[in-house]
Structures are given as C-alpha cells and as structure tokens.
PDB file of C-alpha atoms in Angstrom:
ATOM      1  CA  UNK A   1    -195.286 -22.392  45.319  1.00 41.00           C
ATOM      2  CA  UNK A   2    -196.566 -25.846  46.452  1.00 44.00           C
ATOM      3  CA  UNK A   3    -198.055 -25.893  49.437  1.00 52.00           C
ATOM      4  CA  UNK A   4    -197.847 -29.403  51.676  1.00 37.00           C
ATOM      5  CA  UNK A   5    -199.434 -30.795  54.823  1.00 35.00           C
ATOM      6  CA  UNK A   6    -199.202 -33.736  56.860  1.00 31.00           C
ATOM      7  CA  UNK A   7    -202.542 -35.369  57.859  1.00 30.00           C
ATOM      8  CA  UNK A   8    -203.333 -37.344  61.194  1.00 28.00           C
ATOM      9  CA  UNK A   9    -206.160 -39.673  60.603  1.00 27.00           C
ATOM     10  CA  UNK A  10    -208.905 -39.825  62.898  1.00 29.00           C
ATOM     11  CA  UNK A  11    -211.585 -42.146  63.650  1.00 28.00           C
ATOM     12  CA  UNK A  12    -214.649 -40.758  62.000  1.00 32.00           C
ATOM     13  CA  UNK A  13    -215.385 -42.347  58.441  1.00 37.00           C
ATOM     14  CA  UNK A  14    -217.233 -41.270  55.630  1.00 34.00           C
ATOM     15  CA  UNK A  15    -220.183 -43.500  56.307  1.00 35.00           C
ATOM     16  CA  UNK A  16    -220.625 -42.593  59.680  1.00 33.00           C
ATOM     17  CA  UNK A  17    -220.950 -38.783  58.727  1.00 40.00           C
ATOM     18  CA  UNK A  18    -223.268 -39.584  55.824  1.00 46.00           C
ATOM     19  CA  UNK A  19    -221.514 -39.155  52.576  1.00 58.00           C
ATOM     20  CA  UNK A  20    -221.112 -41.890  49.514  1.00 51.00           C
ATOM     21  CA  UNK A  21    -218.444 -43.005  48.691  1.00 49.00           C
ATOM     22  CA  UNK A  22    -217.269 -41.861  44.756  1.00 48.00           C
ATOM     23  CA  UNK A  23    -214.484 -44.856  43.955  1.00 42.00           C
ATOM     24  CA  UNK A  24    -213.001 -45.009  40.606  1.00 42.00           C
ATOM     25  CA  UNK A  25    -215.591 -43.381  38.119  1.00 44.00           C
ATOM     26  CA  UNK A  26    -214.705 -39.895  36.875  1.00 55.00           C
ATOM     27  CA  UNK A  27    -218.194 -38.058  36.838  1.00 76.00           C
ATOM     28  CA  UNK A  28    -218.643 -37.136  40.637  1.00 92.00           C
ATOM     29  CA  UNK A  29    -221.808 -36.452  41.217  1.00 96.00           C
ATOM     30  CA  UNK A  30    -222.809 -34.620  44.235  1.00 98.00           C
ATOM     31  CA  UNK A  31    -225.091 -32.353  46.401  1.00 98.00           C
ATOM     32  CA  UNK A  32    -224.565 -30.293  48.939  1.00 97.00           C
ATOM     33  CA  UNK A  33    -225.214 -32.080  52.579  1.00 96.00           C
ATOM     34  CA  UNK A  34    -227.430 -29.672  54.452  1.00 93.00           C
ATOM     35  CA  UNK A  35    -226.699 -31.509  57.506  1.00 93.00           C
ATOM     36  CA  UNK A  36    -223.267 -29.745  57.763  1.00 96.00           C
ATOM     37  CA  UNK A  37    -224.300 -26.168  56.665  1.00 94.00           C
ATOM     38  CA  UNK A  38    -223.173 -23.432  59.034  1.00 93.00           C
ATOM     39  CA  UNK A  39    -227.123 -21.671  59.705  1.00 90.00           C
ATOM     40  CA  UNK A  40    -225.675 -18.495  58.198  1.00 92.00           C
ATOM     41  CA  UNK A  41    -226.027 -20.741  54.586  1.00 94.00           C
ATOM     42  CA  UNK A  42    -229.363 -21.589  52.725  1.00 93.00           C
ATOM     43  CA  UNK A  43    -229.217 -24.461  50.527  1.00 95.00           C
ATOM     44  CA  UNK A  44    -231.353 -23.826  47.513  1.00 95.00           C
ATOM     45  CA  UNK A  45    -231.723 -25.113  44.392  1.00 95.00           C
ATOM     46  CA  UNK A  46    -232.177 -28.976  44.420  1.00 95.00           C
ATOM     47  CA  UNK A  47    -229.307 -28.856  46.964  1.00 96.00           C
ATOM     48  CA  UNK A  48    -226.627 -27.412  44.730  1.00 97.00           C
ATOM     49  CA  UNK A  49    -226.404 -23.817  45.186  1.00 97.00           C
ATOM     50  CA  UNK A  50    -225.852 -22.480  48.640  1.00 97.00           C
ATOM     51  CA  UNK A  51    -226.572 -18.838  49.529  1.00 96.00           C
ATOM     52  CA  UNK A  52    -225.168 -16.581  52.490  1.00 95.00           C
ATOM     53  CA  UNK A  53    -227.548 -15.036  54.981  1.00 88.00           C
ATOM     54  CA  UNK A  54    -225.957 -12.540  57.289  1.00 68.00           C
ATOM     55  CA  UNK A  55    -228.126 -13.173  60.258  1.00 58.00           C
ATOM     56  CA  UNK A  56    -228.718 -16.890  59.518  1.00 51.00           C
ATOM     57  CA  UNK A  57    -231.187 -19.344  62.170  1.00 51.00           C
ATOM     58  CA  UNK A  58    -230.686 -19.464  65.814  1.00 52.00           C
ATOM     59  CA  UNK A  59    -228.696 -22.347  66.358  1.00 49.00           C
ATOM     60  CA  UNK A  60    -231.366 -22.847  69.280  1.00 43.00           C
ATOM     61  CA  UNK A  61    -233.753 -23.310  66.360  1.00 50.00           C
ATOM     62  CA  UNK A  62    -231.882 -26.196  64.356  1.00 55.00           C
ATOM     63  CA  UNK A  63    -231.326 -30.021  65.270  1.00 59.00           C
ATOM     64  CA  UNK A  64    -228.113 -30.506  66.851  1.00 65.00           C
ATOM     65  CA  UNK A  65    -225.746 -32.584  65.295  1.00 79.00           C
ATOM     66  CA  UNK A  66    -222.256 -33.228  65.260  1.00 86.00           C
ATOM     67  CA  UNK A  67    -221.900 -33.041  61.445  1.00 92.00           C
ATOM     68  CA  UNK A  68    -222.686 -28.921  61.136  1.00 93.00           C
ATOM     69  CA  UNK A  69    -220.226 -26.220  61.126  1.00 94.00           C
ATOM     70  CA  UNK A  70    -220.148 -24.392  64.562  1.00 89.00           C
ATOM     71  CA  UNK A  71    -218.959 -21.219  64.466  1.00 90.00           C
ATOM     72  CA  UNK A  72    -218.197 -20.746  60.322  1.00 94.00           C
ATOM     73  CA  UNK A  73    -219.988 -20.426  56.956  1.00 95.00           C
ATOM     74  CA  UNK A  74    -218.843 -23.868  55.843  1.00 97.00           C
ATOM     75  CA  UNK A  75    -221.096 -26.627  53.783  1.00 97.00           C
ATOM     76  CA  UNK A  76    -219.860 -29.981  52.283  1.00 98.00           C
ATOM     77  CA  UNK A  77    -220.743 -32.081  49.840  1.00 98.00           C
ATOM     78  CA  UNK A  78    -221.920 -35.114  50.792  1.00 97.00           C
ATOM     79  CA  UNK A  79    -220.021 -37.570  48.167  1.00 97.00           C
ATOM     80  CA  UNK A  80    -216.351 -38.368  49.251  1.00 97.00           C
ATOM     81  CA  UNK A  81    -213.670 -39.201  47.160  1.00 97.00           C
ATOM     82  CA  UNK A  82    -211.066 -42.314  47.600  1.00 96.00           C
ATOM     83  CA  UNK A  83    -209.585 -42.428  44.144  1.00 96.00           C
ATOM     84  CA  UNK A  84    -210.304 -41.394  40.668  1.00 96.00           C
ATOM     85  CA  UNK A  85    -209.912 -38.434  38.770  1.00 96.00           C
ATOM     86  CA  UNK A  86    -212.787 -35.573  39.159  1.00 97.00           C
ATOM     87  CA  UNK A  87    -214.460 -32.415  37.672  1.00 98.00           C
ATOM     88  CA  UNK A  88    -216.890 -29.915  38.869  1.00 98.00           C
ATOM     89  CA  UNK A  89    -218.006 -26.343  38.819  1.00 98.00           C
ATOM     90  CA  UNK A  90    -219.032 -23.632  40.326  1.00 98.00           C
ATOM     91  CA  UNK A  91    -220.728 -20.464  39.492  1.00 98.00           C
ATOM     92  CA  UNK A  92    -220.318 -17.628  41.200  1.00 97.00           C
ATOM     93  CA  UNK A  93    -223.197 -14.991  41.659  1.00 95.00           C
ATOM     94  CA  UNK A  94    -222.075 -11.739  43.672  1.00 91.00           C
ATOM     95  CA  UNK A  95    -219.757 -13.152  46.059  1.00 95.00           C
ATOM     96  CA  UNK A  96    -216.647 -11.493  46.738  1.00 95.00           C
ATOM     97  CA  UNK A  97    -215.764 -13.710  49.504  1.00 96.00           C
ATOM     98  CA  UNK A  98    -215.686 -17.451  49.086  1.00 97.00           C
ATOM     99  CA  UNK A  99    -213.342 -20.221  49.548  1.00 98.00           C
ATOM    100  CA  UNK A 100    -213.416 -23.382  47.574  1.00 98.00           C
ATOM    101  CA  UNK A 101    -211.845 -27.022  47.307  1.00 98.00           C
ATOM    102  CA  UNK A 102    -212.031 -30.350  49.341  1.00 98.00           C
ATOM    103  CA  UNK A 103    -212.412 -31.432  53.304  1.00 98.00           C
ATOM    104  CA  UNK A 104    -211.569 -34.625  55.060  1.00 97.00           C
ATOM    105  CA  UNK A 105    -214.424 -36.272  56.032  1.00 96.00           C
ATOM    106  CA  UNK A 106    -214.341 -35.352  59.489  1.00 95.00           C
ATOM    107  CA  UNK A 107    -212.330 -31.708  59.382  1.00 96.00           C
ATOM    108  CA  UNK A 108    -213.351 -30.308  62.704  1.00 95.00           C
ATOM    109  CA  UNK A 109    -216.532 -28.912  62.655  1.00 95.00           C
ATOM    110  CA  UNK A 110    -214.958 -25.642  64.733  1.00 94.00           C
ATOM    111  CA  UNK A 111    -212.606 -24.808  61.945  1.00 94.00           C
ATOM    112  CA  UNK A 112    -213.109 -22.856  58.868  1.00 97.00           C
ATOM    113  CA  UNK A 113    -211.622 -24.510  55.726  1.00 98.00           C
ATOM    114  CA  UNK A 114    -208.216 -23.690  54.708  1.00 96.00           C
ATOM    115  CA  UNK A 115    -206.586 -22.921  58.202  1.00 96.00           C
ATOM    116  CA  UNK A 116    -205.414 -26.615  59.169  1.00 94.00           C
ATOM    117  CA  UNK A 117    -204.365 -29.464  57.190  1.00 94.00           C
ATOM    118  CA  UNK A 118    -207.530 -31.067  56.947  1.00 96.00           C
ATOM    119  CA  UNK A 119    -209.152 -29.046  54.232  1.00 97.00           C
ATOM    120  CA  UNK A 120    -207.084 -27.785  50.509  1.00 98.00           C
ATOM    121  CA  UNK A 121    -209.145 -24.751  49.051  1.00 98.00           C
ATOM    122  CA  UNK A 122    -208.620 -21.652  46.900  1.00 98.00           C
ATOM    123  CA  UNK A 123    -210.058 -18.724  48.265  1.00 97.00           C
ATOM    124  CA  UNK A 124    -211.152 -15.148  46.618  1.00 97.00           C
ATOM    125  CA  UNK A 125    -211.030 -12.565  48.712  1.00 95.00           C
ATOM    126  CA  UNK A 126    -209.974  -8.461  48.019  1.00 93.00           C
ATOM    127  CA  UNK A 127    -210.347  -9.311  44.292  1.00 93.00           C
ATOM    128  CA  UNK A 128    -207.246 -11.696  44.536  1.00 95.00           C
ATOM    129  CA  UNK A 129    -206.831 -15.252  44.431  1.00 97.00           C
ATOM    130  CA  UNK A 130    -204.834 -17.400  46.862  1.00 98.00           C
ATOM    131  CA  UNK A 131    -204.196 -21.521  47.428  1.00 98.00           C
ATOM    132  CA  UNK A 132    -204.637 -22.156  50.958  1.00 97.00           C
ATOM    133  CA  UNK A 133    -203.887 -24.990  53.436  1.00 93.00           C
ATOM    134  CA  UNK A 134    -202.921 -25.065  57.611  1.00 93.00           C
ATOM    135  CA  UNK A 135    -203.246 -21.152  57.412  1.00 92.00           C
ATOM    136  CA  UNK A 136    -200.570 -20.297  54.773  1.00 94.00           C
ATOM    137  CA  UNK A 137    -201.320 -18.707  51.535  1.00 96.00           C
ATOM    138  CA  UNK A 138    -200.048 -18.552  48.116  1.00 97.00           C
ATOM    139  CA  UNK A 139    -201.163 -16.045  45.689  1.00 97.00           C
ATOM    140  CA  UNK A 140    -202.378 -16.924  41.893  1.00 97.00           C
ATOM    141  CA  UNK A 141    -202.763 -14.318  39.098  1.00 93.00           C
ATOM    142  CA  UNK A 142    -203.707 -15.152  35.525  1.00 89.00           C
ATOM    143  CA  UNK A 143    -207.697 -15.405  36.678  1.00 92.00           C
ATOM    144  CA  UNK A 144    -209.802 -12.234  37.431  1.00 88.00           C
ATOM    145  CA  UNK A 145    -212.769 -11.387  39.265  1.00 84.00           C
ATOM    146  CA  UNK A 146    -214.871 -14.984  38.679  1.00 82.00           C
ATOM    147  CA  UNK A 147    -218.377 -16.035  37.106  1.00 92.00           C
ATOM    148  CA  UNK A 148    -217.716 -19.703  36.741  1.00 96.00           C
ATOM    149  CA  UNK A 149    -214.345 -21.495  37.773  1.00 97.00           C
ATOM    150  CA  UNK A 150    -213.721 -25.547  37.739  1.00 98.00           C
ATOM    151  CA  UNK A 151    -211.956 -27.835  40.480  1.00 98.00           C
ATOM    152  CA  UNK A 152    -209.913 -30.804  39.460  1.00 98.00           C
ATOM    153  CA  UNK A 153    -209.389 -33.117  41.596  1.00 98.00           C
ATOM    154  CA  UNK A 154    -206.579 -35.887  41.073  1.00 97.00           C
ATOM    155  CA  UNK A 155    -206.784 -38.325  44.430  1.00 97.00           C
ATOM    156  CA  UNK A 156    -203.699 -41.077  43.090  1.00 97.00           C
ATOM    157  CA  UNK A 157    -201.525 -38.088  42.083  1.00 97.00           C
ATOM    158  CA  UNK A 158    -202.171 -36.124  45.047  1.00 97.00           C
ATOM    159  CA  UNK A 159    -203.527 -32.912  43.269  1.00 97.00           C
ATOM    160  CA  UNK A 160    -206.277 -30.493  43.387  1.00 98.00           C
ATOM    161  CA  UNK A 161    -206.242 -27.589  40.836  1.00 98.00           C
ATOM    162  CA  UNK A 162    -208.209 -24.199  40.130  1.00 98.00           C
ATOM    163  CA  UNK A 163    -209.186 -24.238  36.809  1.00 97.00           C
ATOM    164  CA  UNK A 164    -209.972 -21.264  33.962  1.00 96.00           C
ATOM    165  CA  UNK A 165    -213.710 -22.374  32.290  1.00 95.00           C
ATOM    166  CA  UNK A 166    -213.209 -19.775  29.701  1.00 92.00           C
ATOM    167  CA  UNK A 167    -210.109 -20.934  28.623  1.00 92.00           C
ATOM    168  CA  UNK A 168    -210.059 -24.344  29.604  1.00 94.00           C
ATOM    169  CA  UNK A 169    -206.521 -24.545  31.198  1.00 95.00           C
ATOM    170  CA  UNK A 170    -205.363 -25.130  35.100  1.00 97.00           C
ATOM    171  CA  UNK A 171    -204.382 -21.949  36.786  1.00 96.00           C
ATOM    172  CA  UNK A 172    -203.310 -23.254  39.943  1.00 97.00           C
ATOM    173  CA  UNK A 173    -202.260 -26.684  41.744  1.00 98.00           C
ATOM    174  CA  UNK A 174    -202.307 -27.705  45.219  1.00 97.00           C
ATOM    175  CA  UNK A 175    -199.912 -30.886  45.999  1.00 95.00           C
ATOM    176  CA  UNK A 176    -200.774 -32.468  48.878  1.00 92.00           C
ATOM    177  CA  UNK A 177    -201.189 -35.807  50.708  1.00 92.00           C
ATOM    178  CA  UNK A 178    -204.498 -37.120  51.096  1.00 94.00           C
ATOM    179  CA  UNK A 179    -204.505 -39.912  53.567  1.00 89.00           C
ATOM    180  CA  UNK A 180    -208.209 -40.421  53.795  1.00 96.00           C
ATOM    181  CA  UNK A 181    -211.992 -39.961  51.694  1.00 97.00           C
ATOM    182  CA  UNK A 182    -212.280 -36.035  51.030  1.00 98.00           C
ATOM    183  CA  UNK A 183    -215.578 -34.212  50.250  1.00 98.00           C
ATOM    184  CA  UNK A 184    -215.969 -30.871  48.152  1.00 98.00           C
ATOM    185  CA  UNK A 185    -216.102 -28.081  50.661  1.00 98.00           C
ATOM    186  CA  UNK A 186    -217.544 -24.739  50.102  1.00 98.00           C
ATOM    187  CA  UNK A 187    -217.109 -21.397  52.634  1.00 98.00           C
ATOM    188  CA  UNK A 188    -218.958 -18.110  52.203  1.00 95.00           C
ATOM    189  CA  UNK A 189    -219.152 -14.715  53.292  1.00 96.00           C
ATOM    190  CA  UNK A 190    -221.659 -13.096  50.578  1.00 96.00           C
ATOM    191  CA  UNK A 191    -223.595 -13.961  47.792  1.00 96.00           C
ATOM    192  CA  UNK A 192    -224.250 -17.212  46.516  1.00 97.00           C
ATOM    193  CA  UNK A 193    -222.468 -20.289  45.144  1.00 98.00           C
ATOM    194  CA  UNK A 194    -223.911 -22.990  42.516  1.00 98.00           C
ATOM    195  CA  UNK A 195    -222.182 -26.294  41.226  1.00 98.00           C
ATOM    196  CA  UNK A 196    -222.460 -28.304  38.513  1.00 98.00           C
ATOM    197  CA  UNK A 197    -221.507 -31.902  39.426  1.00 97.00           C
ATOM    198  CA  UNK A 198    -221.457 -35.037  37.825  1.00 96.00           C
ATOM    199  CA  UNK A 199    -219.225 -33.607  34.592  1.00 96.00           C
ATOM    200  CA  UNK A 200    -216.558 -35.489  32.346  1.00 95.00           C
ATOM    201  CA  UNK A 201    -213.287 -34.125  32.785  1.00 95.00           C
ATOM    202  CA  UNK A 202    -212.404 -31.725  29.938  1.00 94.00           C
ATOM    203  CA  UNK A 203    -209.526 -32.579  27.655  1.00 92.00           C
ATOM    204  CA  UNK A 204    -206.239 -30.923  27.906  1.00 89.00           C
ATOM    205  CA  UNK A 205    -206.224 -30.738  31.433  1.00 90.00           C
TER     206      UNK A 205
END
C-alpha cells in the first residue's frame, strides 16, 4: 500500500527557521535542532540522541519561539533536504513508542508528525510497524522489535523508505510528493533515540 498526499506550500523557508540546506551531496549530515524540541525531549549527546522525559520543563521556563513543538514530543533536524539521495540511522534504546521520517520545513508546530500531509514517518508502536501520512496507516511486517533501523531518503524520485540494518534491504516505501525542503523528524513517547548522520548510502538499496 502506497500512501500519497498533496502538499500546500506555505511561506516559511528553510532559512528563516534555521536549517541548512543539504543540495545534491549524498552524506547528510545533521544534528538535531534543539530549538524545535517539544520540553518533554532532552537533547544529549553532541545533539544527536534525543531522550524522553515524562514531566519535561515548564514551558514558562523556556524561550518562546515559534520554531518548538507545542503540545507534542516532536524534534527536527536542522539540515533540510532539496534533492539528492540520503542515508541515516537511528538506534533505538528502550523505546517502544517512536515515530520516524521527514517534516516540511514549516509542519505546524501544533501537530504531531504523521497526522497531516506535511510530515512522512514510520512509526512503532504495540510492537508493530506502520507507514504513516495525513492520519492513515499502513502496516509493515518483515522487521521486529528494533535496535538500529536506517531511513532512505530519495527527494527526485519521491521516496522515503524504512530500511533493515541487519540485513541491509528496504522493508518499506513511502511515495509521496515533496513540494518543498524537508528535515528528518523524530517523535517520542519513551526511551531514547540516537542517529548516525552523515553516512554513504549502502549498496543494494
């Protein structure tokens, strides 16, 4: 099942909110932009690993700005995509409740990511796997319970897909539209998350 979404652009651009611009080389490199980070989330670890708090800061306590998540456990990463083909990781350490994949630029800030068409992410949840977009999910098998799993990212052909690190092979693929610069986006509910950016694309995928 492919899942599809139409996209209405919107004025906010990828310099305005902060994040470099990755154009045609294949080794995105990244970290994760604390500026967006919902105050449940803790960014540790050079800014590459993000860890879930239940109780998180007061929001009274943190600078406002427009760029953070409101009201869900969302961070992004602060290098957006415009072409190119890309490869990361991420390792999972006692979550059992995380979403993963890529945000517009400017997805609304009172959204989680996966419920509109702004944001393409697989999500683990229950012990199952789905693809997400606008609120509809597909379910993937072939992949258990997860320690590390990779994201491809394909911006010409219009693709992002969940891939297997022990096996090397692409489990799942979103095919979408993306009519803008997308980010790597990261929601949590437990746990922590750590990525490995900045990677060569592995061959045979």
């Amino acid at each position: 099942m492919a899942l599809t979404g139409a996209r209405v652009l919107r004025c906010w651009g990828a310099k305005w909110l902060g994040a470099t611009a990755a154009a045609t080389r294949r080794d995105i490199s990244f970290k994760l932009d604390e500026k967006t980070a919902h105050t449940s989330l803790a960014i540790f670890k050079g800014e590459t690993g993000v860890k879930y708090g239940m109780v998180g800061l007061e929001p009274t306590k943190v600078a406002l700005n427009l760029e953070r998540f409101k009201e869900w456990a969302v961070v992004l990463g602060n290098t957006a995509v415009t072409s190119g083909r890309h490869y990361w990781e991420v390792t999972v350490k006692k979550s059992q409740h995380f979403r993963i994949g890529v945000a517009d630029v400017d997805v609304p800030r009172d959204c989680c990511i996966g419920v509109d068409d702004h944001s393409w992410v697989f999500t683990y949840a229950h012990r199952k796997w789905h693809a997400m977009l606008a609120n509809e999910r597909a379910p993937i098998t072939g992949i258990g319970q997860p320690e590390k799993v990779g994201l491809l990212l394909e911006y010409e052909a219009q693709r992002l897909s969940l891939v297997d690190v022990s096996r090397t092979s692409v489990v799942y693929t979103l095919r979408t539209k993306f009519r803008g610069p997308v980010v790597p986006a990261f929601a949590l509910w437990d746990g922590e998350l750590l990525t490995h950016s900045g990677l060569d694309v592995p061959e045979g995928i």
